[in-house]
CSV table of C-alpha atoms in Angstrom, one decimal:
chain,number,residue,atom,x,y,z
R,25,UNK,CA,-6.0,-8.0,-49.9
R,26,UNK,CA,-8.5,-10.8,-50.7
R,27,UNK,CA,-11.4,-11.3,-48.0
R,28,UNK,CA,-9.6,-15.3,-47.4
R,29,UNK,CA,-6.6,-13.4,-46.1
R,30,UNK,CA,-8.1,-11.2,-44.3
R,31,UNK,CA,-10.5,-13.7,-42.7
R,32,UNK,CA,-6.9,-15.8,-42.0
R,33,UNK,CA,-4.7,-12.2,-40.3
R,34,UNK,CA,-8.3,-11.7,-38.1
R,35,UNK,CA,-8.1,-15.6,-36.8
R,36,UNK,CA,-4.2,-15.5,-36.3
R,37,UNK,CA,-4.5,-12.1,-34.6
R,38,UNK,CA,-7.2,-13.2,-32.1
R,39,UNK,CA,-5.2,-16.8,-31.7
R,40,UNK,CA,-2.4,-14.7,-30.9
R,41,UNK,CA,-3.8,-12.5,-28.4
R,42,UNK,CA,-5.5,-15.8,-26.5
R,43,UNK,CA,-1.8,-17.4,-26.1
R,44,UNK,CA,-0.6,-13.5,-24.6
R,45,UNK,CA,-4.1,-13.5,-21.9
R,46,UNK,CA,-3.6,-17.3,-21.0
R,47,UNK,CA,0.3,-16.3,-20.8
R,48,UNK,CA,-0.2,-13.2,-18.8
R,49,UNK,CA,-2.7,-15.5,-16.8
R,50,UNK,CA,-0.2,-18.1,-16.1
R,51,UNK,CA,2.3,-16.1,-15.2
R,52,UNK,CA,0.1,-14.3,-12.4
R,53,UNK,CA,-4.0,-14.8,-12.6
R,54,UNK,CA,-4.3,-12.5,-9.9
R,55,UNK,CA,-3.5,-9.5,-12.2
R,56,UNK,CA,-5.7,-11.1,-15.0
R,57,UNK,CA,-8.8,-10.5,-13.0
R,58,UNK,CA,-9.9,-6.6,-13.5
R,59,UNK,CA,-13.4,-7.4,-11.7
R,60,UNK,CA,-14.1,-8.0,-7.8
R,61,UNK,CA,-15.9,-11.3,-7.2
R,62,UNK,CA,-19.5,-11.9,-6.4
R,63,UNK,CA,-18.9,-13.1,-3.0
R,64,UNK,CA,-19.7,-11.9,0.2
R,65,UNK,CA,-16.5,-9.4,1.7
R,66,UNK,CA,-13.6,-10.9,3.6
R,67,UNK,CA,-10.0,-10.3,3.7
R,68,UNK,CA,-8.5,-14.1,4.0
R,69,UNK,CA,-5.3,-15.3,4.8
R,70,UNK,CA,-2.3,-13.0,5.9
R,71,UNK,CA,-1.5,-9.4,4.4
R,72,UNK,CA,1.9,-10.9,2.4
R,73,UNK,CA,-0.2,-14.2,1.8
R,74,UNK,CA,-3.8,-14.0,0.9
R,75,UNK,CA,-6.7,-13.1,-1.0
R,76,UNK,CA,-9.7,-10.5,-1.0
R,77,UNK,CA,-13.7,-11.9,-1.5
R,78,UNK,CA,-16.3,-9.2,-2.8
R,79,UNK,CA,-13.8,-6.3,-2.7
R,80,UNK,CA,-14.9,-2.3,-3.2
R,81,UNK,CA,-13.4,-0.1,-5.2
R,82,UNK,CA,-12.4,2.8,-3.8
R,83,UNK,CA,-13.8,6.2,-5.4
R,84,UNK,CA,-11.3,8.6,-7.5
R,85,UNK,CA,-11.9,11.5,-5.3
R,86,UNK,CA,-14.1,12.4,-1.8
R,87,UNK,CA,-13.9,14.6,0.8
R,88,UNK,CA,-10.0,15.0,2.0
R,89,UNK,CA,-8.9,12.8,-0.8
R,90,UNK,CA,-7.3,12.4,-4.2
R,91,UNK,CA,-6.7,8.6,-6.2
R,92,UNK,CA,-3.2,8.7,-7.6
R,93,UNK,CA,-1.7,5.9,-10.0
R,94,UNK,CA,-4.9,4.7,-11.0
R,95,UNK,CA,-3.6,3.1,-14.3
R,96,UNK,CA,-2.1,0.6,-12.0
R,97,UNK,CA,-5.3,-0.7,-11.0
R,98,UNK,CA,-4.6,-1.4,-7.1
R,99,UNK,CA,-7.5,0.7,-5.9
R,100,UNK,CA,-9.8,-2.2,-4.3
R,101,UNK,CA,-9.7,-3.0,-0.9
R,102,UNK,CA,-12.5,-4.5,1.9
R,103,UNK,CA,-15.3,-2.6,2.6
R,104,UNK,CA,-13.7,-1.9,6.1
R,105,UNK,CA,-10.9,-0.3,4.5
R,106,UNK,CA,-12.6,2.1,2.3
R,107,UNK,CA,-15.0,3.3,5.0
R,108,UNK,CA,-11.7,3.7,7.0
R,109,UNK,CA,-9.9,5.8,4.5
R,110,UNK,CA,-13.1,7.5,3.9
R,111,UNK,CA,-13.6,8.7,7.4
R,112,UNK,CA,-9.1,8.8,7.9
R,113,UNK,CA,-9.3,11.6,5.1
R,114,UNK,CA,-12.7,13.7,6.1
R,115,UNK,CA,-10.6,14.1,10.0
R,116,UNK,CA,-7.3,14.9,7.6
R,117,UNK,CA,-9.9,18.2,5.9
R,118,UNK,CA,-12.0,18.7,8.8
R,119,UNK,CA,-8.7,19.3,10.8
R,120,UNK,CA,-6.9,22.2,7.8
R,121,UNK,CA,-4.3,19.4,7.3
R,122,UNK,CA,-4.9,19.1,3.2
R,123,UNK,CA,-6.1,16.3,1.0
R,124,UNK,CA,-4.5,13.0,1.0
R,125,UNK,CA,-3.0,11.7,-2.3
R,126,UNK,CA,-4.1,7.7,-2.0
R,127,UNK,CA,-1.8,5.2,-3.9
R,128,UNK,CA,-1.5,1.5,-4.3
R,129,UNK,CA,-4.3,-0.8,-2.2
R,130,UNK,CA,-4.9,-4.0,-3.4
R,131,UNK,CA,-6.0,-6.0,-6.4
R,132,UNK,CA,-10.1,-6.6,-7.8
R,133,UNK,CA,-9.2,-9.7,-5.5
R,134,UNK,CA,-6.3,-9.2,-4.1
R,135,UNK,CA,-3.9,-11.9,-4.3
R,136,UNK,CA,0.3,-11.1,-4.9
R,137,UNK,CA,2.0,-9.0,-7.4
R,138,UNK,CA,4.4,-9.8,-9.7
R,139,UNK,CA,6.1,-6.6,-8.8
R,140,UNK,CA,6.3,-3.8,-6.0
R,141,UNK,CA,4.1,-5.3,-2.9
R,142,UNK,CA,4.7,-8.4,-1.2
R,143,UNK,CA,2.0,-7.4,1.2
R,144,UNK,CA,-1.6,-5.5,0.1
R,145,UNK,CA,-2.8,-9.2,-0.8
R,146,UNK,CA,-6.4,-9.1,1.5
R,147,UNK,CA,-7.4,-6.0,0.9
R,148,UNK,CA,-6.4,-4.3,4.1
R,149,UNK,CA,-3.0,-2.2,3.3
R,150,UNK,CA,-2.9,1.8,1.6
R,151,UNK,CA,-0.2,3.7,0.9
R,152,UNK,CA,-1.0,7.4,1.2
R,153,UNK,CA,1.9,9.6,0.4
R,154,UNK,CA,3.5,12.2,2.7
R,155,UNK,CA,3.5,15.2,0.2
R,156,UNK,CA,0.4,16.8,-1.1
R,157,UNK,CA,0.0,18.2,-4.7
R,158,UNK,CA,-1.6,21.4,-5.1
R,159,UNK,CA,-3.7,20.5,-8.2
R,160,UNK,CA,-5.8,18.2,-6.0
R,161,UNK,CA,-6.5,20.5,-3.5
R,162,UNK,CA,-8.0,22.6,-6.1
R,163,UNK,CA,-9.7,20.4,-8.5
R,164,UNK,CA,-10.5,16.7,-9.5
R,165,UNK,CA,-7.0,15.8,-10.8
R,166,UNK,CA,-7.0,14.3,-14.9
R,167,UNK,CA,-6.1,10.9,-15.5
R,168,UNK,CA,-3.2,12.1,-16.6
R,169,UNK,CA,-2.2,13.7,-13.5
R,170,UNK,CA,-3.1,10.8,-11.7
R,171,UNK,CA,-0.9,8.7,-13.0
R,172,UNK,CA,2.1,11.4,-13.8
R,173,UNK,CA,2.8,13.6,-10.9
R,174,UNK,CA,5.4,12.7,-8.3
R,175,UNK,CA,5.9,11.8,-4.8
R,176,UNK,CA,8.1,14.3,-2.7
R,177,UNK,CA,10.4,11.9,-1.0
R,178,UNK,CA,11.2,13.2,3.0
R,179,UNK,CA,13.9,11.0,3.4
R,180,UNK,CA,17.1,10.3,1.0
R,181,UNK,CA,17.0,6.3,1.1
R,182,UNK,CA,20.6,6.3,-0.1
R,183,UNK,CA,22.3,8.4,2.7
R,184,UNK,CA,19.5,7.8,5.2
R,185,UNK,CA,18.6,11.1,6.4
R,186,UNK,CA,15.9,13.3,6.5
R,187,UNK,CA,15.5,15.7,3.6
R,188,UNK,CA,13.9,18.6,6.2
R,189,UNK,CA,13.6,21.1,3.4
R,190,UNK,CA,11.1,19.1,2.2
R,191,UNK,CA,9.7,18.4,5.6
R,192,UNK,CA,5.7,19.1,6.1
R,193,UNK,CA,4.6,20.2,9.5
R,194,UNK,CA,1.5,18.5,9.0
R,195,UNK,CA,2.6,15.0,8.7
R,196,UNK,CA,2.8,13.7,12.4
R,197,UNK,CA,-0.7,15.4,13.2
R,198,UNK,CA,-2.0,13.8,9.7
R,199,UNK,CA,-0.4,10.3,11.0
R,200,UNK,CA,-1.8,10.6,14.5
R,201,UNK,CA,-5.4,10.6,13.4
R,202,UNK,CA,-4.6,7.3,11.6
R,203,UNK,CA,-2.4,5.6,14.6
R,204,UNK,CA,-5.5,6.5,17.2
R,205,UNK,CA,-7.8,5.1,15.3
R,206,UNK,CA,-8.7,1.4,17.0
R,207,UNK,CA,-8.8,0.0,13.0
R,208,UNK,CA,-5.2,1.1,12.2
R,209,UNK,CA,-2.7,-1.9,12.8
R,210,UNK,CA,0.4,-0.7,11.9
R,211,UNK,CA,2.0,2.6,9.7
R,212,UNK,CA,5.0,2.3,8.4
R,213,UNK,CA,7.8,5.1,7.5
R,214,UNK,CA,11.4,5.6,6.8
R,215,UNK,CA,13.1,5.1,9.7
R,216,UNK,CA,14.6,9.0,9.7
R,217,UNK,CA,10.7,10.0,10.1
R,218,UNK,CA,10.2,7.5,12.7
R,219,UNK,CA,12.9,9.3,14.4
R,220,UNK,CA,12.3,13.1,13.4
R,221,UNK,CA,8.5,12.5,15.0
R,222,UNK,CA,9.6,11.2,17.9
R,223,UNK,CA,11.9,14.1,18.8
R,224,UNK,CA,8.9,16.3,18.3
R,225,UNK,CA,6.2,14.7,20.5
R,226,UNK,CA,8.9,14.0,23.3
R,227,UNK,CA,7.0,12.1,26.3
R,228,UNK,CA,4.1,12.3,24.2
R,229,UNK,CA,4.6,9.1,22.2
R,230,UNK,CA,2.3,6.6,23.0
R,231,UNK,CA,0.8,7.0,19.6
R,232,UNK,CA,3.7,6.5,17.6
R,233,UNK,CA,3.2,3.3,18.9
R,234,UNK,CA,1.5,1.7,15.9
R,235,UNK,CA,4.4,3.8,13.6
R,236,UNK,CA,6.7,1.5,12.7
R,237,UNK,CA,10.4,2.1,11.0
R,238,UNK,CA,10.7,0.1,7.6
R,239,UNK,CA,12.6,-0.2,4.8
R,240,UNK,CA,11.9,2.4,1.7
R,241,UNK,CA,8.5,4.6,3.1
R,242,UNK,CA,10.1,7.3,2.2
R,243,UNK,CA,7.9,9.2,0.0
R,244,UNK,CA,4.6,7.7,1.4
R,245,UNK,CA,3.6,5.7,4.7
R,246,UNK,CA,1.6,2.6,5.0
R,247,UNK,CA,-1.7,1.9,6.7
R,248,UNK,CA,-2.3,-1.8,7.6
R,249,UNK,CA,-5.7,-2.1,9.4
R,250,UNK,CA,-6.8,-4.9,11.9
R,251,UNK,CA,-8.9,-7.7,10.6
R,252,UNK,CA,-12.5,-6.6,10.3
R,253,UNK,CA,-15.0,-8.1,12.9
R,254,UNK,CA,-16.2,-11.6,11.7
R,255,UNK,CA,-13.6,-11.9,9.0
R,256,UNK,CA,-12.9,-15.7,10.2
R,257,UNK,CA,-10.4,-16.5,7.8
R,258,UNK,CA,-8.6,-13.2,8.1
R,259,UNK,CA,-5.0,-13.7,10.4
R,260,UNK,CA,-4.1,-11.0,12.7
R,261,UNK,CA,-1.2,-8.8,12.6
R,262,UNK,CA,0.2,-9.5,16.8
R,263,UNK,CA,0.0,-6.5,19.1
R,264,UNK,CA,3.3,-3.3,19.0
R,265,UNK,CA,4.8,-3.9,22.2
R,266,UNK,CA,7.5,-2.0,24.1
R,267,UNK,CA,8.6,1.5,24.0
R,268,UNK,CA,6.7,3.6,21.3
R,269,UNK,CA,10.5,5.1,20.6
R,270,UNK,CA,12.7,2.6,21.9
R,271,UNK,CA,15.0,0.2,20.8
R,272,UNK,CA,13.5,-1.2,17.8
R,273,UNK,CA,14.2,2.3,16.2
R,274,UNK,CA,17.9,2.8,17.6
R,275,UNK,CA,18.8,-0.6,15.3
R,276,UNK,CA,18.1,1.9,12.0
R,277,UNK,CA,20.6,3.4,12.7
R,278,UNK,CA,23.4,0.9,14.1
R,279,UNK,CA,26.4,-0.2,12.8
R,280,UNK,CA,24.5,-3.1,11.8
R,281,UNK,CA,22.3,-1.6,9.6
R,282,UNK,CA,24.6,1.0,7.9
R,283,UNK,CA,26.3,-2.2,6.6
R,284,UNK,CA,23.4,-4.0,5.3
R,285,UNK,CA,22.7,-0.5,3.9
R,286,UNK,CA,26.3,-0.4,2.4
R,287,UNK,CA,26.8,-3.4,1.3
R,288,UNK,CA,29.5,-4.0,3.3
R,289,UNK,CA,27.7,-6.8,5.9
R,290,UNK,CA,28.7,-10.3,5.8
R,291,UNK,CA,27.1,-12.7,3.0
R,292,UNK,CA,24.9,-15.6,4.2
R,293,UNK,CA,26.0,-18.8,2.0
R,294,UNK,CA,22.5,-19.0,-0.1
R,295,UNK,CA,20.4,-22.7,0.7
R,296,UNK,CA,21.2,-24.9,-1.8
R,297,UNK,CA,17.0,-25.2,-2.1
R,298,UNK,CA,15.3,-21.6,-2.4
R,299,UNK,CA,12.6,-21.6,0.7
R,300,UNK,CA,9.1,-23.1,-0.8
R,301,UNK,CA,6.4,-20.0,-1.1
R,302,UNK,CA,3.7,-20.9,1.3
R,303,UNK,CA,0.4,-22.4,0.2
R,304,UNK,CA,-2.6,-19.6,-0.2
R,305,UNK,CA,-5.5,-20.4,1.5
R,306,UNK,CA,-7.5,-22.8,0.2
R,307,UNK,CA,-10.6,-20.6,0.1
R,308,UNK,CA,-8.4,-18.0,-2.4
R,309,UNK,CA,-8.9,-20.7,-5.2
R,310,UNK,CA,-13.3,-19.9,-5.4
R,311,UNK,CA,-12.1,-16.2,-4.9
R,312,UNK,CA,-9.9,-16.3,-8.1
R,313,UNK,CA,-12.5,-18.5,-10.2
R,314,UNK,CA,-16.1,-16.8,-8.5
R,315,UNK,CA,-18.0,-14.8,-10.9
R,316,UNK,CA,-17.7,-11.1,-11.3
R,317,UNK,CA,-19.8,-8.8,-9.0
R,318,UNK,CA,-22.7,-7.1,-11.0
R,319,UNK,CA,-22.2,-3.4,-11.9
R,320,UNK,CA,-23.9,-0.6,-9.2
């Protein structure tokens, strides 16, 4: 091959990779940025519509916790979330209740997915899941690992009911450290959990609360934390009112539901215009477009 031809395959390679990266960008920047920003932290907007500023990624491994599905690269959140997680999985070790496999948080700056969340967007959402993998009790787990073992699902999402052979005694002790803790939001689980944990604390509810019932959640539960203090821009999730095990949870499992399950429910005649996505906050554009944060 003559150096002119060479030269000419090395241009046209690098021309096309710049057409796939601006592509790839086009089709969601949010995803083309591997780096948080330079900014100061703040979670802005909402959890489904927002952004994240000066975000911290979270480390692969600490006390009480294991990183899972790194190679996704959702492992950023706000400062306040890590310490929270941080502190959530020490209580989870300090109280014999194993070491939490951490999933999917947010993006380097947050921002929506193309696939798989349509929350996690400010850097305040983590899914944790509900079964524990021996490996990472014992030992850093290999990248491998991380991004190859599975989830033990505790609810069958297709007959919606509780798979109690693969039940773990430790989960509504594990979730009530997280649901009486004044950062914690919301947690959200597959309505047959919501329902198994109520039947075991009886009149002692109050913190299942914060638990909510929602679709899927059936192989990890959610963690959505309050906005930090002095977040401005950040909107609040509104207060769980009513009875912790009440009649929000009965509807899971109504006729109603078991035929929007089925698909036997009544079909809504579609708009003739799709609903316009809301606007991001106008403070997400200098998120998306700030410098990368230095290296520690």
């Amino acid at each position: 091959m003559s150096p002119q031809i060479k030269k000419a395959l090395q241009i046209l390679s690098a021309a096309t990779l710049a057409v796939l990266a601006s592509t790839t960008f086009a089709k969601n920047p949010w995803e083309a940025v591997k780096k948080p920003s330079n900014q100061l932290p703040e979670s802005i907007g909402s959890y489904s519509n927002g952004c994240l500023s000066g975000a911290e990624q979270m480390p692969l491994r600490g006390e009480g916790f294991q990183l899972v599905r790194t190679g996704r690269d959702r492992h950023y959140g706000n400062p306040y979330l890590v310490e929270f997680l941080k502190d959530f999985s020490n209580a989870v070790e300090e109280n014999n209740l194993g070491r939490l496999q951490i999933g999917d948080m947010s993006m380097a700056r947050g921002g929506p997915f193309s696939s798989g969340h349509k929350s996690h967007q400010q850097g305040l959402d983590a899914d944790i899941w509900f079964s524990q993998d021996k490996r990472a009790a014992e030992r850093p787990l290999t990248a491998w690992e991380r991004d190859n073992i599975s989830a033990i699902p505790m609810a069958d999402e297709r007959k919606h009911v509780l798979l109690e052979e693969n039940w773990d005694p430790r989960i509504p002790d594990i979730l009530r450290i997280a649901s009486e803790d004044p950062r914690v939001a919301r947690i959200f689980v597959h309505p047959t959990i919501k329902r198994k944990m109520c039947n075991i604390a009886g009149s002692d509810n109050e913190w299942l609360r914060k638990v909510r019932p929602w679709w899927g959640h059936n192989y990890h539960f959610h963690v959505r934390l309050n906005c930090p203090p002095g977040d401005k821009h950040c909107k609040p999730q509104s207060k769980v009112r009513g009875n912790p095990c009440g009649g929000g949870l009965d509807w899971w499992f109504s006729d109603e539901f078991y035929a929007i399950l089925n698909g036997t429910a009544p079909t809504k005649p579609k708009p003739e215009k799709p609903p316009k996505k809301p606007d991001m906050p106008a403070q997400c554009a200098q998120v998306l477009t700030a410098p990368a944060a230095p290296k520690n």
